[in-house]
Short mmCIF file of C-alpha atoms in Angstrom, two decimals:
data_model
loop_
_atom_site.label_atom_id
_atom_site.label_comp_id
_atom_site.label_asym_id
_atom_site.label_seq_id
_atom_site.Cartn_x
_atom_site.Cartn_y
_atom_site.Cartn_z
CA MET A 1 135.49 63.17 -122.85
CA ALA A 2 137.35 66.30 -123.86
CA LEU A 3 139.61 68.38 -121.63
CA ALA A 4 140.68 72.02 -122.02
CA LEU A 5 144.46 72.02 -121.63
CA SER A 6 146.28 75.35 -121.49
CA GLY A 7 149.47 73.80 -120.11
CA GLY A 8 149.17 75.82 -116.90
CA GLY A 9 149.40 74.15 -113.50
CA ASP A 10 145.66 73.71 -112.94
CA SER A 11 144.95 72.14 -116.32
CA VAL A 12 148.04 69.89 -116.18
CA ALA A 13 146.91 68.62 -112.76
CA LEU A 14 143.43 67.91 -114.12
CA LEU A 15 144.96 66.23 -117.17
CA HIS A 16 146.80 63.66 -115.03
CA LEU A 17 143.93 63.12 -112.60
CA ALA A 18 141.44 62.71 -115.45
CA ALA A 19 143.75 60.46 -117.47
CA ASP A 20 144.10 58.11 -114.50
CA TRP A 21 140.32 58.16 -113.98
CA ALA A 22 139.59 57.55 -117.67
CA ARG A 23 142.15 54.77 -117.98
CA ALA A 24 140.62 52.89 -115.04
CA ARG A 25 137.18 53.05 -116.70
CA GLY A 26 138.08 52.50 -120.32
CA ARG A 27 137.12 56.03 -121.31
CA ALA A 28 138.82 57.95 -124.12
CA LEU A 29 140.20 61.39 -123.20
CA LEU A 30 140.95 64.13 -125.73
CA ALA A 31 142.99 67.16 -124.61
CA LEU A 32 142.33 70.38 -126.56
CA THR A 33 144.74 73.32 -126.54
CA VAL A 34 143.88 76.71 -128.04
CA ASP A 35 146.65 78.93 -129.42
CA HIS A 36 145.25 82.47 -129.36
CA GLY A 37 148.25 83.90 -131.20
CA LEU A 38 148.63 86.60 -128.54
CA ASN A 39 152.06 85.64 -127.21
CA PRO A 40 155.24 84.93 -129.19
CA ASP A 41 155.75 81.78 -127.06
CA SER A 42 152.28 80.38 -127.76
CA GLY A 43 153.56 77.89 -130.33
CA ARG A 44 156.08 76.51 -127.87
CA TRP A 45 153.39 76.32 -125.18
CA SER A 46 151.15 74.31 -127.49
CA ALA A 47 154.01 71.90 -128.15
CA GLN A 48 154.53 71.47 -124.39
CA ALA A 49 150.82 70.85 -123.89
CA SER A 50 150.91 68.23 -126.64
CA GLU A 51 153.82 66.44 -124.98
CA ALA A 52 152.11 66.54 -121.58
CA ALA A 53 148.86 65.12 -122.97
CA ARG A 54 150.52 62.25 -124.77
CA ALA A 55 152.74 61.47 -121.78
CA ALA A 56 149.58 61.18 -119.67
CA GLY A 57 148.03 58.79 -122.21
CA ALA A 58 145.48 61.23 -123.68
CA ASP A 59 144.90 62.15 -127.29
CA TRP A 60 145.68 65.78 -128.16
CA ARG A 61 144.58 68.33 -130.72
CA GLY A 62 145.79 71.90 -131.19
CA LEU A 63 143.34 74.64 -132.14
CA THR A 64 144.15 78.13 -133.46
CA TRP A 65 142.26 81.40 -133.09
CA ASP A 66 142.84 82.93 -136.51
CA GLY A 67 141.80 86.26 -137.93
CA ASP A 68 141.95 89.84 -136.69
CA LYS A 69 141.87 90.50 -132.96
CA PRO A 70 139.72 93.29 -131.49
CA ALA A 71 141.38 96.44 -130.21
CA THR A 72 139.09 96.47 -127.15
CA GLY A 73 137.48 93.64 -125.21
CA LEU A 74 140.31 91.30 -126.15
CA THR A 75 139.96 89.09 -123.05
CA ALA A 76 136.24 88.50 -123.61
CA ALA A 77 136.76 87.88 -127.32
CA ALA A 78 139.53 85.38 -126.61
CA ARG A 79 137.34 83.59 -124.07
CA ALA A 80 134.45 83.35 -126.56
CA ALA A 81 136.77 82.11 -129.31
CA ARG A 82 138.28 79.53 -126.95
CA HIS A 83 134.91 78.12 -125.95
CA ARG A 84 133.77 78.05 -129.59
CA LEU A 85 136.87 76.24 -130.85
CA ILE A 86 136.84 73.73 -127.99
CA ALA A 87 133.13 73.04 -128.48
CA GLU A 88 133.54 72.47 -132.21
CA ALA A 89 136.46 70.07 -131.67
CA ALA A 90 134.66 68.21 -128.87
CA ARG A 91 131.55 67.71 -131.00
CA ALA A 92 133.62 66.54 -133.94
CA ALA A 93 135.29 63.95 -131.70
CA GLY A 94 131.97 62.71 -130.34
CA ALA A 95 132.51 64.02 -126.79
CA ARG A 96 129.56 65.19 -124.71
CA VAL A 97 131.50 66.44 -121.65
CA ILE A 98 134.37 68.95 -121.54
CA LEU A 99 136.51 69.04 -118.40
CA MET A 100 137.69 72.47 -117.23
CA ALA A 101 140.30 73.04 -114.53
CA HIS A 102 138.79 76.01 -112.70
CA THR A 103 139.73 76.05 -109.01
CA ALA A 104 138.37 77.66 -105.85
CA ASP A 105 140.86 80.49 -106.49
CA ASP A 106 139.32 81.13 -109.94
CA ALA A 107 135.83 81.25 -108.45
CA ALA A 108 136.92 83.68 -105.73
CA GLU A 109 138.73 85.89 -108.26
CA ALA A 110 135.57 86.03 -110.37
CA ASP A 111 133.61 87.07 -107.27
CA TRP A 112 136.18 89.81 -106.58
CA MET A 113 135.85 91.07 -110.17
CA ARG A 114 132.03 91.00 -110.11
CA ALA A 115 132.03 93.04 -106.91
CA ARG A 116 133.90 95.72 -108.87
CA GLY A 117 131.55 95.82 -111.83
CA ALA A 118 132.66 92.93 -114.04
CA THR A 119 129.88 91.06 -115.86
CA LEU A 120 131.43 87.61 -115.48
CA GLY A 121 129.05 84.73 -114.82
CA ARG A 122 129.40 82.63 -111.70
CA VAL A 123 131.54 79.54 -112.18
CA ARG A 124 129.59 76.33 -111.64
CA GLU A 125 130.74 72.75 -111.34
CA TRP A 126 128.35 71.44 -114.04
CA SER A 127 127.01 73.80 -116.69
CA PRO A 128 126.26 73.93 -120.42
CA SER A 129 128.88 75.16 -122.84
CA PRO A 130 128.47 78.94 -123.33
CA ALA A 131 129.30 78.64 -127.04
CA TRP A 132 126.15 78.73 -129.15
CA PRO A 133 125.21 77.01 -131.34
CA GLN A 134 128.59 75.21 -131.46
CA GLY A 135 128.25 74.02 -127.87
CA ARG A 136 124.72 72.63 -128.08
CA GLY A 137 124.44 69.33 -126.23
CA LEU A 138 127.83 69.81 -124.54
CA MET A 139 128.32 70.18 -120.81
CA LEU A 140 131.29 71.63 -118.92
CA LEU A 141 132.45 69.79 -115.79
CA ARG A 142 134.78 71.49 -113.32
CA PRO A 143 135.78 68.82 -110.78
CA LEU A 144 138.47 70.99 -109.13
CA LEU A 145 136.23 73.85 -107.98
CA ASN A 146 136.81 73.01 -104.32
CA GLU A 147 140.58 72.77 -104.70
CA ARG A 148 143.22 75.45 -104.15
CA ARG A 149 145.70 76.38 -106.86
CA ALA A 150 148.66 75.99 -104.48
CA THR A 151 147.53 72.49 -103.49
CA LEU A 152 147.52 71.36 -107.10
CA ARG A 153 151.00 72.72 -107.72
CA ARG A 154 152.39 70.98 -104.65
CA TRP A 155 150.89 67.75 -105.97
CA LEU A 156 152.43 68.29 -109.42
CA THR A 157 155.82 69.00 -107.89
CA ALA A 158 155.64 65.84 -105.80
CA ARG A 159 155.04 63.84 -109.00
CA GLY A 160 157.91 65.55 -110.82
CA LEU A 161 155.57 67.25 -113.31
CA SER A 162 156.08 70.70 -114.82
CA TRP A 163 153.72 73.32 -116.16
CA ILE A 164 153.68 76.64 -118.01
CA GLU A 165 153.56 79.99 -116.21
CA ASP A 166 151.84 82.52 -118.47
CA PRO A 167 153.26 86.02 -117.77
CA ALA A 168 149.80 87.45 -118.52
CA ASN A 169 148.69 86.06 -115.16
CA ALA A 170 150.81 88.76 -113.49
CA ASP A 171 150.00 91.58 -115.94
CA PRO A 172 147.99 94.27 -114.07
CA ARG A 173 146.32 95.37 -117.32
CA PHE A 174 144.03 92.37 -117.01
CA GLY A 175 141.24 92.23 -114.43
CA ARG A 176 141.91 88.58 -113.66
CA SER A 177 145.54 89.37 -112.81
CA ARG A 178 144.52 92.26 -110.53
CA ALA A 179 142.08 89.96 -108.75
CA ARG A 180 144.76 87.31 -108.33
CA GLN A 181 147.17 89.83 -106.87
CA ALA A 182 144.52 91.24 -104.51
CA LEU A 183 143.70 87.78 -103.22
CA ALA A 184 147.29 86.52 -103.07
CA ASP A 185 149.26 85.38 -100.03
CA GLY A 186 146.49 83.37 -98.41
CA ALA A 187 143.96 86.20 -98.46
CA LEU A 188 141.14 83.86 -99.52
CA ALA A 189 138.90 83.33 -96.53
CA ASP A 190 137.00 80.08 -96.19
CA GLY A 191 133.73 81.96 -96.60
CA VAL A 192 134.89 83.49 -99.87
CA LEU A 193 135.94 80.11 -101.18
CA ALA A 194 132.64 78.51 -100.31
CA GLY A 195 130.67 81.37 -101.81
CA GLY A 196 132.71 81.27 -105.01
CA ALA A 197 132.32 77.56 -105.57
CA GLU A 198 128.61 77.35 -104.93
CA ALA A 199 126.27 77.33 -107.91
CA PRO A 200 123.47 79.91 -107.74
CA THR A 201 120.01 78.49 -107.33
CA ASP A 202 116.53 79.78 -108.01
CA PRO A 203 114.18 77.61 -105.96
CA THR A 204 111.01 79.30 -107.18
CA VAL A 205 111.14 78.43 -110.87
CA GLN A 206 112.11 75.24 -112.65
CA VAL A 207 111.55 74.00 -116.17
CA GLY A 208 108.04 72.63 -116.49
CA ALA A 209 107.13 73.55 -112.92
CA GLY A 210 106.79 76.49 -110.57
CA GLY A 211 105.30 78.75 -113.22
CA LEU A 212 107.62 78.12 -116.17
CA LEU A 213 106.13 76.20 -119.09
CA PHE A 214 107.46 75.95 -122.60
CA ALA A 215 106.47 74.65 -126.01
CA SER A 216 109.63 73.08 -127.38
CA GLU A 217 108.91 73.08 -131.09
CA ALA A 218 107.46 76.58 -131.18
CA GLY A 219 110.22 77.92 -128.93
CA LEU A 220 107.78 79.77 -126.66
CA VAL A 221 108.24 80.23 -122.91
CA ARG A 222 105.35 81.03 -120.57
CA ALA A 223 106.18 82.11 -117.02
CA GLY A 224 104.80 83.82 -113.94
CA ARG A 225 105.64 87.42 -113.12
CA ASP A 226 107.63 86.31 -110.08
CA ILE A 227 110.23 84.64 -112.31
CA GLY A 228 113.75 84.91 -110.90
CA GLY A 229 116.49 86.87 -112.62
CA ARG A 230 118.68 83.89 -113.48
CA VAL A 231 115.76 81.96 -114.98
CA LEU A 232 114.50 84.97 -116.93
CA ALA A 233 117.98 85.59 -118.36
CA ALA A 234 118.23 81.94 -119.43
CA ALA A 235 114.80 82.08 -121.06
CA LEU A 236 115.58 85.31 -122.93
CA VAL A 237 118.87 84.09 -124.39
CA SER A 238 117.38 80.69 -125.26
CA VAL A 239 114.35 82.11 -127.01
CA GLY A 240 116.39 84.85 -128.68
CA GLY A 241 118.79 82.27 -130.10
CA GLY A 242 121.92 84.29 -129.38
CA ALA A 243 124.91 83.69 -127.15
CA ALA A 244 125.17 86.85 -125.00
CA PRO A 245 122.99 87.01 -121.86
CA PRO A 246 121.22 90.28 -121.00
CA ARG A 247 123.16 92.98 -119.20
CA GLY A 248 122.44 93.20 -115.50
CA GLU A 249 120.91 96.66 -115.48
CA ARG A 250 118.57 95.95 -118.39
CA LEU A 251 117.46 92.69 -116.82
CA ALA A 252 116.87 94.43 -113.48
CA ARG A 253 114.67 97.06 -115.17
CA LEU A 254 112.63 94.36 -116.90
CA ILE A 255 112.12 92.47 -113.63
CA ALA A 256 111.06 95.70 -111.90
CA ARG A 257 108.40 96.29 -114.58
CA LEU A 258 107.15 92.74 -114.20
CA ARG A 259 106.74 93.22 -110.46
CA THR A 260 104.45 96.24 -110.97
CA GLY A 261 101.80 94.09 -112.67
CA GLU A 262 101.44 96.41 -115.68
CA ALA A 263 100.62 95.12 -119.13
CA PHE A 264 103.45 95.80 -121.58
CA THR A 265 105.72 94.37 -124.23
CA ALA A 266 109.51 94.71 -124.23
CA VAL A 267 112.36 93.37 -126.33
CA LEU A 268 115.62 92.10 -124.85
CA CYS A 269 118.25 89.69 -126.25
CA GLY A 270 116.23 89.31 -129.44
CA ALA A 271 113.22 88.06 -127.47
CA ARG A 272 109.86 89.73 -126.99
CA VAL A 273 108.35 89.71 -123.51
CA ALA A 274 104.56 90.17 -123.50
CA ALA A 275 103.24 90.72 -119.97
CA GLU A 276 99.52 90.59 -119.28
CA GLY A 277 97.70 89.51 -116.16
CA ASP A 278 99.68 87.13 -113.97
CA GLU A 279 101.74 85.68 -116.80
CA ILE A 280 104.38 86.63 -119.31
CA LEU A 281 104.96 85.07 -122.71
CA ILE A 282 108.47 85.10 -124.17
CA MET A 283 108.87 84.61 -127.93
CA ARG A 284 111.41 85.41 -130.64
CA GLU A 285 111.07 89.02 -131.78
CA ALA A 286 110.27 88.90 -135.50
CA GLY A 287 111.29 92.54 -135.88
CA GLU A 288 114.88 91.56 -135.07
CA LEU A 289 114.88 89.43 -138.21
CA ALA A 290 114.04 92.56 -140.19
CA ARG A 291 116.73 94.67 -138.52
CA ARG A 292 119.31 91.87 -138.73
CA PRO A 293 118.20 89.64 -141.61
CA ILE A 294 119.23 86.00 -141.58
CA ALA A 295 120.54 84.72 -144.89
CA PRO A 296 118.73 81.65 -146.24
CA LEU A 297 120.22 78.49 -144.77
CA ARG A 298 120.92 75.93 -147.47
CA LEU A 299 120.61 72.37 -146.19
CA ILE A 300 123.27 69.86 -147.18
CA PRO A 301 122.04 66.25 -147.12
CA GLY A 302 123.11 64.44 -143.97
CA VAL A 303 124.60 67.53 -142.31
CA GLU A 304 123.00 69.14 -139.25
CA ALA A 305 122.42 72.87 -139.66
CA VAL A 306 121.27 75.33 -137.00
CA TRP A 307 118.93 78.15 -137.97
CA ASP A 308 118.63 81.27 -135.80
CA GLY A 309 120.10 79.42 -132.83
CA ARG A 310 116.66 77.90 -132.13
CA PHE A 311 116.15 75.04 -134.58
CA VAL A 312 118.34 72.33 -136.05
CA PHE A 313 117.53 70.88 -139.48
CA THR A 314 118.72 67.76 -141.26
CA ALA A 315 117.83 67.02 -144.88
CA ALA A 316 118.00 63.66 -146.61
CA VAL A 317 117.76 65.18 -150.10
CA PRO A 318 119.24 68.33 -151.68
CA GLY A 319 117.43 71.46 -152.71
CA TRP A 320 115.94 72.73 -149.44
CA ASN A 321 116.53 76.15 -147.82
CA VAL A 322 115.39 77.50 -144.45
CA VAL A 323 114.07 81.08 -144.26
CA ALA A 324 111.98 83.14 -141.84
CA ALA A 325 108.20 83.12 -142.26
CA ARG A 326 108.16 86.91 -142.06
CA ARG A 327 106.66 88.36 -145.29
CA ARG A 328 106.02 84.83 -146.55
CA LEU A 329 102.95 83.96 -144.51
CA ALA A 330 100.56 84.66 -147.39
CA GLY A 331 102.42 82.18 -149.58
CA LEU A 332 101.78 79.26 -147.24
CA SER A 333 99.04 76.76 -148.00
CA PRO A 334 95.75 77.18 -146.07
CA GLY A 335 96.66 74.16 -143.94
CA ASP A 336 100.12 75.51 -143.08
CA ARG A 337 98.67 78.95 -142.30
CA ALA A 338 96.15 77.36 -139.97
CA ARG A 339 98.91 75.50 -138.15
CA LEU A 340 101.08 78.61 -137.85
CA ASN A 341 98.10 80.64 -136.63
CA ARG A 342 98.11 78.53 -133.47
CA LEU A 343 101.10 80.59 -132.42
CA PRO A 344 100.69 84.09 -130.95
CA ALA A 345 100.60 86.69 -133.72
CA GLY A 346 103.93 88.16 -132.65
CA ALA A 347 105.70 84.82 -132.97
CA ARG A 348 104.55 83.79 -136.44
CA GLY A 349 106.97 85.88 -138.48
CA ALA A 350 109.95 84.45 -136.60
CA ALA A 351 109.00 80.84 -137.35
CA PRO A 352 111.17 78.92 -139.86
CA VAL A 353 109.73 77.79 -143.18
CA LEU A 354 111.23 75.80 -146.05
CA LEU A 355 111.76 76.83 -149.65
CA ARG A 356 112.56 74.35 -152.39
CA ASP A 357 114.98 75.40 -155.13
CA GLY A 358 113.08 76.94 -158.03
CA GLU A 359 109.81 77.27 -156.09
CA LEU A 360 108.21 80.40 -154.61
CA ALA A 361 105.70 78.92 -152.16
CA PRO A 362 107.15 78.12 -148.70
CA VAL A 363 106.09 75.12 -146.62
CA LEU A 364 106.28 74.31 -142.94
CA ALA A 365 107.55 70.77 -143.53
CA GLY A 366 109.48 69.41 -146.49
CA VAL A 367 109.95 65.92 -147.84
CA GLY A 368 113.07 64.37 -146.31
CA VAL A 369 113.65 67.26 -143.90
CA GLU A 370 113.71 66.81 -140.12
CA ARG A 371 113.40 69.74 -137.72
CA ARG A 372 114.09 69.83 -133.98
CA GLY A 373 113.62 72.75 -131.62
CA LEU A 374 116.60 73.74 -129.45
CA VAL A 375 114.96 76.23 -127.06
CA ALA A 376 113.67 73.71 -124.54
CA GLU A 377 116.92 71.72 -124.61
CA ARG A 378 119.01 74.82 -124.07
CA LEU A 379 116.76 76.09 -121.30
CA ARG A 380 116.88 72.73 -119.53
CA LEU A 381 120.67 72.77 -119.64
CA ALA A 382 120.90 76.36 -118.43
CA LEU A 383 118.62 75.69 -115.45
CA ASP A 384 120.53 72.64 -114.21
CA GLU A 385 117.90 70.12 -115.25
CA THR A 386 120.78 68.10 -116.73
CA THR A 387 122.82 66.62 -113.91
CA HIS A 388 124.59 63.60 -115.42
CA GLU A 389 126.04 62.42 -118.69
CA ASP A 390 122.98 60.12 -118.91
CA ASP A 391 120.80 63.16 -119.49
CA LEU A 392 122.83 64.14 -122.54
CA ASN A 393 122.65 60.70 -124.10
CA PRO A 394 119.26 59.10 -123.28
CA ALA A 395 119.01 55.34 -123.07
CA THR A 396 118.08 53.60 -126.32
CA ASP A 397 116.91 50.04 -126.86
CA GLY A 398 116.99 49.44 -123.12
CA VAL A 399 120.70 50.17 -122.84
CA THR A 400 121.55 52.66 -120.11
CA PRO A 401 124.70 54.73 -120.74
CA ARG A 402 127.29 54.99 -117.98
CA LYS A 403 126.97 57.98 -115.72
CA LEU A 404 129.81 60.43 -115.38
CA LEU A 405 130.25 60.31 -111.62
CA PHE A 406 133.62 61.97 -111.26
CA SER A 407 135.45 60.61 -108.23
CA TRP A 408 139.17 60.01 -108.30
CA PRO A 409 140.67 56.49 -108.18
CA ASP A 410 142.45 55.86 -104.89
CA HIS A 411 145.82 55.45 -106.59
CA SER A 412 145.69 58.81 -108.34
CA ARG A 413 143.97 61.08 -105.84
CA PRO A 414 146.32 63.50 -104.09
CA SER A 415 146.26 62.85 -100.36
CA ASP A 416 145.86 66.51 -99.50
CA LEU A 417 142.94 67.26 -101.86
CA GLN A 418 139.78 67.88 -99.88
CA GLY A 419 137.06 68.04 -102.56
CA PRO A 420 135.49 65.59 -105.10
CA ALA A 421 139.71 75.24 -114.58
CA ASP A 422 141.75 77.03 -115.57
CA ASP A 423 140.48 77.40 -119.19
CA ARG A 424 142.15 80.68 -120.05
CA GLY A 425 144.86 79.01 -122.17
CA HIS A 426 147.25 81.16 -124.16
#
């Protein structure tokens, strides 16, 4: 497992709890610290995080957010970079689960910010990594969502452990800091805490049932017009292959049109929604590939490569490139054209095809090239169909992997914790 370690109180508490848990079960734990380069003390903080991880018996790796920083939207950009770097490092280490130290206070602060117009997603205990495609197949687990920040710090103090206090947490320029100040001094009511920690549900639509069907290899999603907002947003971002979910007002307008029963087509998040009768069909919008062309993806033998966020390719031999079928349909063989024609007309141009070095005619399948669709997998993760580590690593040859049932060992669990992260870093 991997663990996001900022060095703050919440993540240090999770580090020691998780290290005790992992040690008792023979599990390896890798702590990952991101240096955003935004504070002159960030190097020292990374060193402290390294010392804390190794003292707890975990491996540690430091990650750096390099390059220019945006003049606006810095917090969101830092969050995206943090998730991307952590996901890349976790995958490289062979981890499938990343532990995050969000607390009930974090969830309540996010609720406070959303009520004032912020577009933050709701924090859930078990959710897919938001980094895409770097986070594919990775899940985030937040086992401290029912715990209070003050409780964790009392527990750390009792064990003689220290942590970093980032001055940005008290800087009123940041929305998170304003929320923390507004909810300080015990202002969190039990109802707010419970509401913040609960994962949203959509009981009317589930993957493969309740009106939502999908074709994994083609990356198509078919749904009923009564599809819920959370499910529709997940379908749009999965089919569109991007990382940013639709904005609330645009999603609300699309849902309102669906409820009227009219026949129409609309494009959102790089996906085309075709509504007719009682159903809608969601597919990748081929026109987006014309407006924002995708450079040919050259396959390196033995290396996984993601194309358009929707397909992953692996080649056994050199010389293959992945391109969009748009404007290449006529060059396909009659057999390949017939197979592609099984898709709706609007989806054909967005399908991937293969080009061999030195050849002009594309093919749907190449010798020594494997292709796997990611849309269904991503949608299943986003809609909570994955509930355990087992689901990420299916049993092979009759061997069932161990489940990640996160309960603390008796000797390490704080006596005043009542439930079963902070991932902002520095």
